[in-house]
Coordinates of C-alpha atoms in Angstrom, one line a residue:
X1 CA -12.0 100.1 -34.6
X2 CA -14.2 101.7 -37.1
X3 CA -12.2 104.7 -37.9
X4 CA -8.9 103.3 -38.2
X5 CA -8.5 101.5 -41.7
X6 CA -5.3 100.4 -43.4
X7 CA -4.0 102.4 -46.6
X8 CA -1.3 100.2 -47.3
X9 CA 0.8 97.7 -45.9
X10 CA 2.7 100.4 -43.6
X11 CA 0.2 102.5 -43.4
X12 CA -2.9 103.4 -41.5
X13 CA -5.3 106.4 -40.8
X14 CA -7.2 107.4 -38.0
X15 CA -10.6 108.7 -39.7
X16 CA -12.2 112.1 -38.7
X17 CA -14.7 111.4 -35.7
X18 CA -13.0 109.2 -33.5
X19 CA -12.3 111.8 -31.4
X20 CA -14.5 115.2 -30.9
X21 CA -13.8 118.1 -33.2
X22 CA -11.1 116.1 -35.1
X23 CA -9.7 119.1 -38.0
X24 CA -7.8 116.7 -39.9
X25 CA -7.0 112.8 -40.1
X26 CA -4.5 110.7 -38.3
X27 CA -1.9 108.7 -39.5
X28 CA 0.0 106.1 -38.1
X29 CA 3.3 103.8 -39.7
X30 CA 3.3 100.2 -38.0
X31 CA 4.3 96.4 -39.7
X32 CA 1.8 93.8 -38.4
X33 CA 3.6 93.3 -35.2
X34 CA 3.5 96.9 -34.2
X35 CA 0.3 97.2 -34.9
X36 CA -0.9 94.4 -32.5
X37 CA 1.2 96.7 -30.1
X38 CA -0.8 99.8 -30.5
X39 CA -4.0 98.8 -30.9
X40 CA -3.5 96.4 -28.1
X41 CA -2.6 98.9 -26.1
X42 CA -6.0 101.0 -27.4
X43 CA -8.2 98.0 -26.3
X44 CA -6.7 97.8 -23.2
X45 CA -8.1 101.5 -22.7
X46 CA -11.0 101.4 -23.7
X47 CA -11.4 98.2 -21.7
X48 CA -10.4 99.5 -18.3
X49 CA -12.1 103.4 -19.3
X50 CA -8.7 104.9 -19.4
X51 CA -8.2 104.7 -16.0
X52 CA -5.6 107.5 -13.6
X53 CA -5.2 109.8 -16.8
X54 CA -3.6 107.4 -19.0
X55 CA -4.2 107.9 -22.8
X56 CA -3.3 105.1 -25.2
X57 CA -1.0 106.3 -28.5
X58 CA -3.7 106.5 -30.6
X59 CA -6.4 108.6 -28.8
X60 CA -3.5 111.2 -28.4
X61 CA -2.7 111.1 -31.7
X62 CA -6.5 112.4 -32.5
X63 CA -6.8 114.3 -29.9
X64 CA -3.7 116.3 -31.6
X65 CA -5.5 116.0 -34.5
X66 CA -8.3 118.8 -33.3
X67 CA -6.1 121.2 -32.4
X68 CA -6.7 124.5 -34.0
X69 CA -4.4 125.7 -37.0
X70 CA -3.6 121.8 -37.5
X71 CA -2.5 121.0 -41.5
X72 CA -2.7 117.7 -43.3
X73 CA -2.8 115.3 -40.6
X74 CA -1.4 114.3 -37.1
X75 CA 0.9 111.9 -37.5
X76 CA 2.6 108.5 -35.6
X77 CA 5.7 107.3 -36.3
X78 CA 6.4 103.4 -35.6
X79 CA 8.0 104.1 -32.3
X80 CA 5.1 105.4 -31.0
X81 CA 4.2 105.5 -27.6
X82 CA 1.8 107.1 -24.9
X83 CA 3.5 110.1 -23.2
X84 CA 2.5 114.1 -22.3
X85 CA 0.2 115.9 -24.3
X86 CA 1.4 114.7 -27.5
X87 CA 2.3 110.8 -27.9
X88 CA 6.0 110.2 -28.0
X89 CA 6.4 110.1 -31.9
X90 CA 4.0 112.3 -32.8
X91 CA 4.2 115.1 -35.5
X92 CA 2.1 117.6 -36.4
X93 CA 2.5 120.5 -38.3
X94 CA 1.0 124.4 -37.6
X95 CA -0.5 126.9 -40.5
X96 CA 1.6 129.8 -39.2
X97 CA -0.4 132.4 -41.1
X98 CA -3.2 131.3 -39.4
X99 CA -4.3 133.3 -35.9
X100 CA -5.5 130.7 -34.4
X101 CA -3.1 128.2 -34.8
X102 CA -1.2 127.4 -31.2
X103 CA 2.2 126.2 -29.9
X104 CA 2.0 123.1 -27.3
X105 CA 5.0 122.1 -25.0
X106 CA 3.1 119.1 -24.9
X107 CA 4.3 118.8 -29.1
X108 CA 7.7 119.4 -28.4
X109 CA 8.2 117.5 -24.9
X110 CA 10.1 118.2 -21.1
X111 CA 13.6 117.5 -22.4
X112 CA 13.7 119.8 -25.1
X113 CA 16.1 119.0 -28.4
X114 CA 16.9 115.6 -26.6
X115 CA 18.7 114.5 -29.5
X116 CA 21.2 111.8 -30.7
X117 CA 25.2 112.8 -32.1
X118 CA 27.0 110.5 -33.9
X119 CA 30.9 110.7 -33.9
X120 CA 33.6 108.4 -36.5
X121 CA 37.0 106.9 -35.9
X122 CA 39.3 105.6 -38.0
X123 CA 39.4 102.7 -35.3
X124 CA 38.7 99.4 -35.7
X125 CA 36.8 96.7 -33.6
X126 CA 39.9 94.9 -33.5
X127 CA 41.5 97.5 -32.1
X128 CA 39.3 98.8 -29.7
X129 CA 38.2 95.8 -28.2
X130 CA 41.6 94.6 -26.3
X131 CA 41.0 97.6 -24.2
X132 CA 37.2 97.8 -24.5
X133 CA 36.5 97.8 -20.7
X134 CA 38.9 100.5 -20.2
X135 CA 37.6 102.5 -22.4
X136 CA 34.3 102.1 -21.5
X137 CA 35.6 103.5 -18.1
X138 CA 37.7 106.0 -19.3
X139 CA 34.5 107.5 -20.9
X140 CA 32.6 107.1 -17.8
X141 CA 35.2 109.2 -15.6
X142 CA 35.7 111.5 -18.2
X143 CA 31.5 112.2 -18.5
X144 CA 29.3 112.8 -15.5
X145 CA 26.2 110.9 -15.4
X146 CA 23.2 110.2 -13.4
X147 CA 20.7 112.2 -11.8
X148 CA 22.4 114.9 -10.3
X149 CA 25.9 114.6 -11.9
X150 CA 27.3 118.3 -12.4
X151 CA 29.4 119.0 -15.2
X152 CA 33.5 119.4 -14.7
X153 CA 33.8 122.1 -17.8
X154 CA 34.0 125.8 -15.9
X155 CA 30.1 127.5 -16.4
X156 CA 29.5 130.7 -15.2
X157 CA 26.0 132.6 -14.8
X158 CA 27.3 134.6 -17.9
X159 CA 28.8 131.0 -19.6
X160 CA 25.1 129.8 -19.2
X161 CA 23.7 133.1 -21.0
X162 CA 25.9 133.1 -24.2
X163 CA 25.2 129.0 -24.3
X164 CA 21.6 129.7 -24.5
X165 CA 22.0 132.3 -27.2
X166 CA 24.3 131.2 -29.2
X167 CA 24.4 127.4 -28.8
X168 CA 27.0 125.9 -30.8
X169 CA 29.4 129.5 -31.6
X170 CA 29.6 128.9 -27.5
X171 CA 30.8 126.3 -28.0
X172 CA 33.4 127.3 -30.8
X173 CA 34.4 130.3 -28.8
X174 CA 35.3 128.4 -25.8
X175 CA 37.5 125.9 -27.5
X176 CA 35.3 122.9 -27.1
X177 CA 34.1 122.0 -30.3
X178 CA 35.7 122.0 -34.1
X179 CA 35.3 124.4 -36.3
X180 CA 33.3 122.1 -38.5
X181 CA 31.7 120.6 -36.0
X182 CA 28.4 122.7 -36.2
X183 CA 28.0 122.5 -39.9
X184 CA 27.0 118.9 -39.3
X185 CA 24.1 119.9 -36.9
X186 CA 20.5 120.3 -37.6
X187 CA 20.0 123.9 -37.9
X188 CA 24.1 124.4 -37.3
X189 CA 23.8 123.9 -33.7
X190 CA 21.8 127.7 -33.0
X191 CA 18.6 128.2 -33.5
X192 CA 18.6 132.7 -34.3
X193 CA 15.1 133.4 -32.0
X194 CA 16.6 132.2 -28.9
X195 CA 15.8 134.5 -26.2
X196 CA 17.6 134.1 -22.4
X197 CA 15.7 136.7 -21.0
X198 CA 12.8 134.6 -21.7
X199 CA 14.0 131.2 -20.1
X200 CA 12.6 131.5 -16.0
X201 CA 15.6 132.0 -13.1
X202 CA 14.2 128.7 -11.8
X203 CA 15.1 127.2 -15.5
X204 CA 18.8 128.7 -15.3
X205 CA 19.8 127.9 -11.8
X206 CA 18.8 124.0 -12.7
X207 CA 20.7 124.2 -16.0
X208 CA 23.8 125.8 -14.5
X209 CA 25.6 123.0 -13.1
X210 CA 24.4 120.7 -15.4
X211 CA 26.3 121.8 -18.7
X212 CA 28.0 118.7 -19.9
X213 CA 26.5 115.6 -18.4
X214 CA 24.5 112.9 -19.6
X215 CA 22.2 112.6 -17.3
X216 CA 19.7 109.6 -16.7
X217 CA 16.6 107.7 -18.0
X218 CA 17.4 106.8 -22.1
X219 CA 20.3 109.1 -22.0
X220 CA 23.4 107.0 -22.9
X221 CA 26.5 107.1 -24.7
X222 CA 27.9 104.3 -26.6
X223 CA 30.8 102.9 -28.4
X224 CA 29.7 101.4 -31.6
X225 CA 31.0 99.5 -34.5
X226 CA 29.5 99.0 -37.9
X227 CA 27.2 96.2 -38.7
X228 CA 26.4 96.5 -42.0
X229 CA 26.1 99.2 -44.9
X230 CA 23.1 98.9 -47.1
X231 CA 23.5 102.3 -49.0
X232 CA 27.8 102.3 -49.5
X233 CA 27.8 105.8 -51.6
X234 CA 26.2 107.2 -49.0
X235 CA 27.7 105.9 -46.0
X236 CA 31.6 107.0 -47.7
X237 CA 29.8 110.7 -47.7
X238 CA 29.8 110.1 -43.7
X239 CA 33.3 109.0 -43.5
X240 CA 32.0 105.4 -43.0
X241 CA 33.4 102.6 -45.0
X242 CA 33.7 99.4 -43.6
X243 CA 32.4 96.7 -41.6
X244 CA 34.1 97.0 -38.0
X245 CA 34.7 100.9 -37.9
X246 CA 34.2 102.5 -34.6
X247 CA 31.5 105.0 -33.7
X248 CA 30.3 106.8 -30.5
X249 CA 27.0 107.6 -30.2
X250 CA 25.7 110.2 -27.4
X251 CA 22.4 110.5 -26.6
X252 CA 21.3 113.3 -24.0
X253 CA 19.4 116.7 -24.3
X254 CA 18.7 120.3 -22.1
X255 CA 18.0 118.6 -18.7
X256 CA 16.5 120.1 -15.8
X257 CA 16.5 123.6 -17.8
X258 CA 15.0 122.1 -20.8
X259 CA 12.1 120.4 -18.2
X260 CA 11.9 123.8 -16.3
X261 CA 10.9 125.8 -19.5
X262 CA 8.4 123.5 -20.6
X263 CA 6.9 123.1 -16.5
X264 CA 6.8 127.2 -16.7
X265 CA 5.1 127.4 -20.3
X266 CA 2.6 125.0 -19.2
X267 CA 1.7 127.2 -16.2
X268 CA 1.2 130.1 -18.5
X269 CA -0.7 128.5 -21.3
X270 CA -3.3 127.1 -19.3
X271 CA -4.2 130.5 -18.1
X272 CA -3.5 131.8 -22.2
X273 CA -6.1 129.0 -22.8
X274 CA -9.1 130.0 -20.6
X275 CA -8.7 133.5 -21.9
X276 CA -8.8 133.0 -25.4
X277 CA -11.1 130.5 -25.2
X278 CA -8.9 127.6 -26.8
X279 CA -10.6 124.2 -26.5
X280 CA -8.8 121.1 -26.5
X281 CA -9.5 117.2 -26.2
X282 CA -7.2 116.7 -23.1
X283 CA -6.2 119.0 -20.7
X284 CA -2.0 118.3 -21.4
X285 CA -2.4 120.0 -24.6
X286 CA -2.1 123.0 -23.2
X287 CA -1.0 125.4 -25.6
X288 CA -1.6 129.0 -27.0
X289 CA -1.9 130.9 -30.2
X290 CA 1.1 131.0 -31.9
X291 CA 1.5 134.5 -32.1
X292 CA 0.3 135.4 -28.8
X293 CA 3.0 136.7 -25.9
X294 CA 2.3 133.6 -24.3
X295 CA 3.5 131.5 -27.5
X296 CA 5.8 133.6 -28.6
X297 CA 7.8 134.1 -25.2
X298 CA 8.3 129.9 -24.9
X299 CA 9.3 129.5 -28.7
X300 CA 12.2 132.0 -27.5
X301 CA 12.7 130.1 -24.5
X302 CA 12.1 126.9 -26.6
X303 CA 15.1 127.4 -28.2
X304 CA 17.4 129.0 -25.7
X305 CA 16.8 125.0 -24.5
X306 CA 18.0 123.6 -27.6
X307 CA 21.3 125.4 -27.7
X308 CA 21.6 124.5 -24.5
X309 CA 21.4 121.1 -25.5
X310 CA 23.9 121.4 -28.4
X311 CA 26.1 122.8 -26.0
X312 CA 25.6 120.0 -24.1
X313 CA 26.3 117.4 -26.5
X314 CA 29.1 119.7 -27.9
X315 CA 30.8 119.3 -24.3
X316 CA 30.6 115.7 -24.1
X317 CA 31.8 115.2 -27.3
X318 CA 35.0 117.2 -26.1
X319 CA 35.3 114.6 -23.1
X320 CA 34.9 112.0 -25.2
X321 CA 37.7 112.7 -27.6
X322 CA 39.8 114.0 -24.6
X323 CA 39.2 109.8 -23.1
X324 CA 40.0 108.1 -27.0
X325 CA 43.2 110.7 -27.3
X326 CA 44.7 109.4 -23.8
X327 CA 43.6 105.3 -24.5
X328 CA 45.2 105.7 -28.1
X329 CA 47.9 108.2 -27.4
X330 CA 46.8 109.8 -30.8
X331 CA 45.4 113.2 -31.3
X332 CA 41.0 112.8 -31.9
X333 CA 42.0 114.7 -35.4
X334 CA 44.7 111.8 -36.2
X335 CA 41.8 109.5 -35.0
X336 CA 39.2 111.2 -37.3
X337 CA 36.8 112.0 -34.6
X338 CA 34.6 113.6 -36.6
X339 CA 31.0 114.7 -36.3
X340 CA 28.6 112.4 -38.8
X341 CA 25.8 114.2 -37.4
X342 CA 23.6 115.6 -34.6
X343 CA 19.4 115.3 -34.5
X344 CA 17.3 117.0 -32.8
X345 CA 14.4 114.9 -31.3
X346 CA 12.0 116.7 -29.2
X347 CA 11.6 120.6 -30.5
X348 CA 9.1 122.8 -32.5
X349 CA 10.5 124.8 -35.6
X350 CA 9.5 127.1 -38.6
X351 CA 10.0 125.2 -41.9
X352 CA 8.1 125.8 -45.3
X353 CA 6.5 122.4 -47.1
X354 CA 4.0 122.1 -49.6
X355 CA 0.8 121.4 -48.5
X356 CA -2.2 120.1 -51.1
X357 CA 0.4 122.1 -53.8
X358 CA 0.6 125.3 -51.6
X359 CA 3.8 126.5 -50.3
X360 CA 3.3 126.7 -46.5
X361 CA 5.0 128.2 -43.8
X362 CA 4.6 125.9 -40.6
X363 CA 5.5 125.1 -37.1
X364 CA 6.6 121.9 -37.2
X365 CA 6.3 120.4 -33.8
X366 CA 8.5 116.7 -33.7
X367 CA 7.9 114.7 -30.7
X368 CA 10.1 111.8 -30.3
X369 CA 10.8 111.6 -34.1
X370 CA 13.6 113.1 -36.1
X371 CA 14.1 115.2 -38.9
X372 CA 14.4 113.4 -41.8
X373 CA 15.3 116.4 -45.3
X374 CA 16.0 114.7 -48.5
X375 CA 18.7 115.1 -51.2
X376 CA 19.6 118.3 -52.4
X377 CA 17.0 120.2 -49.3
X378 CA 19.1 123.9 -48.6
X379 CA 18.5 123.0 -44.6
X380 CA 21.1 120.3 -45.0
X381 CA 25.3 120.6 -45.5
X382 CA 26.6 120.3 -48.6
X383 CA 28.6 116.7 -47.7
X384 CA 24.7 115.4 -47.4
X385 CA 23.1 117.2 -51.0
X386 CA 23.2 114.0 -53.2
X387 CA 22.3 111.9 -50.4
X388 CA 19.8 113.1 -48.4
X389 CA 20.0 114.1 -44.4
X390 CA 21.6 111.6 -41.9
X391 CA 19.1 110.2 -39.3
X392 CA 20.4 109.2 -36.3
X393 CA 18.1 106.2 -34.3
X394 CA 19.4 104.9 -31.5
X395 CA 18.6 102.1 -30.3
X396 CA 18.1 100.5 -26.6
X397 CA 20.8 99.4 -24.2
X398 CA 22.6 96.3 -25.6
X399 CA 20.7 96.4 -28.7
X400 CA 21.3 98.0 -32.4
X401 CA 21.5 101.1 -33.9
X402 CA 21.0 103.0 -37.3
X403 CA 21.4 105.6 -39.6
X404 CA 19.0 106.1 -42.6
X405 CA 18.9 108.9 -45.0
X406 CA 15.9 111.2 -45.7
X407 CA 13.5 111.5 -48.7
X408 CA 11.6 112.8 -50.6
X409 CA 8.5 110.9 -50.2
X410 CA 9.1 111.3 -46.7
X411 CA 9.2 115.1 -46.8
X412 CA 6.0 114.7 -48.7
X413 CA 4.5 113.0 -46.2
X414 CA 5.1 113.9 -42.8
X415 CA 6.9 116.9 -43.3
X416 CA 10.3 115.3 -43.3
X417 CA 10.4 113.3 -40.6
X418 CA 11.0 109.8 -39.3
X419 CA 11.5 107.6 -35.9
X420 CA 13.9 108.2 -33.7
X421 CA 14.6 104.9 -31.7
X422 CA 12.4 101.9 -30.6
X423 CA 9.8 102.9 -28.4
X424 CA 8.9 102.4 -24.9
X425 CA 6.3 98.6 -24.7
X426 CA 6.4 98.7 -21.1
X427 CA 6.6 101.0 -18.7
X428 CA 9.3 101.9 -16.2
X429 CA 7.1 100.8 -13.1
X430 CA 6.3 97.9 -15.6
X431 CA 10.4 97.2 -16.1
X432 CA 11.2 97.7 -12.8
X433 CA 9.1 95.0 -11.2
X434 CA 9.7 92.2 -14.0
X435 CA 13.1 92.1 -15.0
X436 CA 16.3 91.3 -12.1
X437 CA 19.3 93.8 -12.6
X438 CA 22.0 90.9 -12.2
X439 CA 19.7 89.2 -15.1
X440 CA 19.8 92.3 -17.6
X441 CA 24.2 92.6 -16.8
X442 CA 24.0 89.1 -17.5
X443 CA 22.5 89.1 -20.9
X444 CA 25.1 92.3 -22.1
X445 CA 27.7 90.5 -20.4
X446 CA 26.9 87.8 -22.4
X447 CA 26.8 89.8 -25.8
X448 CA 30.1 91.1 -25.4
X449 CA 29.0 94.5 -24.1
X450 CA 31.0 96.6 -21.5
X451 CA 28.6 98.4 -19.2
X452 CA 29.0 101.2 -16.6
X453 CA 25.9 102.9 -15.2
X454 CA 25.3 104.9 -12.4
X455 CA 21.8 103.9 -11.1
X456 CA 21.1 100.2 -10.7
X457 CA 17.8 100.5 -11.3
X458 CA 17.9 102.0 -15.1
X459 CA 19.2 99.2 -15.9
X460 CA 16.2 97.5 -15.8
X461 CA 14.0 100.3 -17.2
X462 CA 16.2 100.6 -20.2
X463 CA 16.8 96.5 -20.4
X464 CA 15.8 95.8 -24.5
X465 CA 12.9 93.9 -23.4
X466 CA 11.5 97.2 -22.1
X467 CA 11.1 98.4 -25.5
X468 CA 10.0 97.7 -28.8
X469 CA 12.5 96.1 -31.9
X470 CA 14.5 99.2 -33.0
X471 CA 15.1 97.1 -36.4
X472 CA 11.1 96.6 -37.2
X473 CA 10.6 100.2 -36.5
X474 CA 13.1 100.9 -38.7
X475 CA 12.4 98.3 -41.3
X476 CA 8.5 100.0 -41.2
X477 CA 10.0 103.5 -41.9
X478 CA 12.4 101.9 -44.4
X479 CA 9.2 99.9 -45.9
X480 CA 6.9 103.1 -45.9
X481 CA 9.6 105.2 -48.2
X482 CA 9.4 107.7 -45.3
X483 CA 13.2 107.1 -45.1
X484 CA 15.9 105.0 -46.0
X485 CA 18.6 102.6 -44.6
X486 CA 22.2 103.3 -44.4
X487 CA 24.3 101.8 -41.6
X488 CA 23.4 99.3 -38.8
X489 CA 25.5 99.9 -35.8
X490 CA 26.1 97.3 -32.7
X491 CA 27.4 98.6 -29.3
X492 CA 30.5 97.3 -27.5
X493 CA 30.4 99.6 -24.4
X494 CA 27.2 101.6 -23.0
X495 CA 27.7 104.5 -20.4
X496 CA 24.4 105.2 -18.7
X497 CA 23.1 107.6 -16.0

């Protein structure tokens, strides 16, 4: 462990070396038990030679490190965890005046802008809970999950076209989301460059029935209620007030289209690679110069992905106040269903930041981690200025979740961003073969949690003891001034694929 020292007591960096042809440092944000985690899991690799492919968190987090075009460093977040390419909270940031600075799918991930929406009521716990488990199956009528759940809300071939374009305006056009709903997204719901010609036939025929479903694996949606507010001013800027308001949470992203543009981009880059000559540690890092065809063809398709998923989310949300509307026999307006906010977690995007005191224009590339802007940032709405951004972390099934704020020291150092949930510390195979479904129902059961899921078997791969503590990841990013705590959040009813 000679290259990795501590900087402070959040805060460690991977030196230059540990990996060949390293461009920059890493950097990784862990509390003492999270560290254990990671470099356990880096002993453990080096101990058994890194056997069938598998990486540990750390060695991807170099490897990122000596990509070409890289700035400033290559970046962990707490929740970190091995996965494609790029670790699973990852961030890394690319000089985009630079030629041969690349793109990697690996950065950005298969379900592209899987992200997290957050929705108030004016409900209380009180209320809610007397018809919890009705509720709880309202939502799962009214929302198709599981693996190969189609959506109920009328798509088209030329539907799926304008929803890749124009993400959230599809929405708006069709009726299914608020008028004000979109000003409360990261990057208003639309990113401009999207591109449909760009996005495969393969990619579209796989997203087409598919608009408006949750889907499987983390994906949930969840009725929460307020925990506790550490940061009041700022949680009243969200419409949240007290102790036992009720939330919904939905977590879910592009799908099978999202996974078929980065599968097609992956195809194509390796071949971009061997022509330019592009060498990198670890063959999933397949990427290509930015401003090559290659590069620029999947940061249009890239996109077209992410509006998908904001239309996605958009659609669900429109389910979901169509199931509180019937339980309550009140209008979602009289029950101030509003948006708080919607994250993007997986997705590459053009930002400018400072870099050693020079204004830079980068491709941000966010892996499992969210975008975390500080007060009075022009990217954000006007409701957030004085605040700082809403983050959205969500935790695992039956387990908490939180809001923090962005700032500025964040945006300093790791170009505005934060975690975005707990973080995998076993694996699904792992999950599967320990824990007993009955046991997991059980254990919600026992905390007062409705359930309804589709597959049996997610149950136990999503089971909290799957995954890492949500509340010392965020208490790490809370600790390292990377971003700040708002609202905890507890569930009452999880819908899952």
């Amino acid at each position: 462990m000679e290259y990795i020292e501590p900087v402070d007591e959040a805060t460690y960096t991977v030196k230059k070396g540990f990996v060949p042809n390293m461009k920059v440092p890493g950097i990784f944000y862990v509390n003492d038990r999270l560290r254990e985690l990671i470099l356990d899991e880096l002993q453990q690799a080096v101990t058994r030679g890194e056997q069938g492919g598998f990486l540990p968190a750390v060695k991807q987090l170099a490897n990122v490190a000596a990509l070409p075009g890289i700035v400033k460093h290559s970046i962990a977040l707490p929740d970190v965890h091995s996965g494609y390419g790029f670790a699973i909270g990852n961030v890394a940031a690319f000089d985009m005046n630079n030629p041969e600075a690349v793109v990697s799918p690996g950065g950005v991930g298969f379900d592209i802008n899987c992200g997290v929406r957050l929705v108030r009521t004016n409900l209380t716990e009180a209320e809610v809970n007397p018809v919890k488990e009705a509720l709880a199956q309202s939502m799962f009528d009214h929302i198709p999950v599981g693996v190969g759940s189609q959506g109920i809300i009328p798509t088209g071939a030329k539907d799926l076209e304008a929803a890749l374009e124009l993400g959230m305006d599809y929405s708006l056009r069709e009726g299914y989301a608020w008028s004000e709903d979109k000003e409360h997204c990261e990057e208003y719901g639309r990113i401009l460059h999207a591109d449909p010609t760009k996005v495969s036939s393969r990619a579209k025929k796989r997203g087409l029935p598919q608009m408006g479903t949750l889907g499987a694996g983390n994906h949930y949606a969840e009725i929460q209620v307020v925990d506790a507010i550490y940061d009041e001013a700022a949680a009243a800027k969200m419409g949240i007030d007290k102790i036992g308001q009720v939330c919904i949470m939905i977590h879910s992203g592009s799908r099978g289209l999202g996974h078929q543009v980065a599968t097609d981009a992956l195809v194509a880059m390796e071949r971009a690679q061997a022509r330019d000559g592009i060498k990198t540690n670890d063959r999933q890092l397949a990427c290509a110069r930015i401003n090559s065809q290659e590069g620029q063809d999947y940061l249009a398709a890239m996109a077209c992905a992410a509006n998908y998923a904001w239309v996605n989310r958009a659609a669900m949300t429109f389910l979901t106040r169509q199931a509180f509307g019937k339980m309550f026999s009140r209008t979602p307006d009289d029950l101030d269903m509003h948006i708080v906010y919607d994250v993007s977690h997986n997705i590459a995007k053009v930002e400018e930041h400072l870099v050693e005191g020079k204004l830079m224009k980068l491709l941000v590339h966010r892996k499992g981690s969210t975008r975390a802007f500080p007060p009075h940032h022009p990217l954000i709405p006007v409701d957030y200025q004085f605040t700082g951004q809403p983050v959205l972390i969500g935790g695992t099934m039956g387990t908490c979740s939180y809001v923090l704020t962005g700032t500025e020291k964040g945006f300093e150092e790791t170009f505005g961003s934060t975690c975005h949930g707990a973080g995998r510390a076993r694996s699904r195979n792992n999950s599967r073969n320990k824990l007993e479904y009955q046991d997991v129902l059980d254990a919600l059961k026992a905390k007062g949690i409705a359930i309804r899921v589709a597959s049996p078997k997610l149950v136990m791969e999503e089971a909290p003891e799957s995954y890492k503590d949500v509340s010392e990841v965020v208490d790490t990013c809370h600790t390292a001034g990377i971003s700040k705590k708002c609202i905890k959040l507890r569930p009452i009813a999880v819908i899952k694929g």
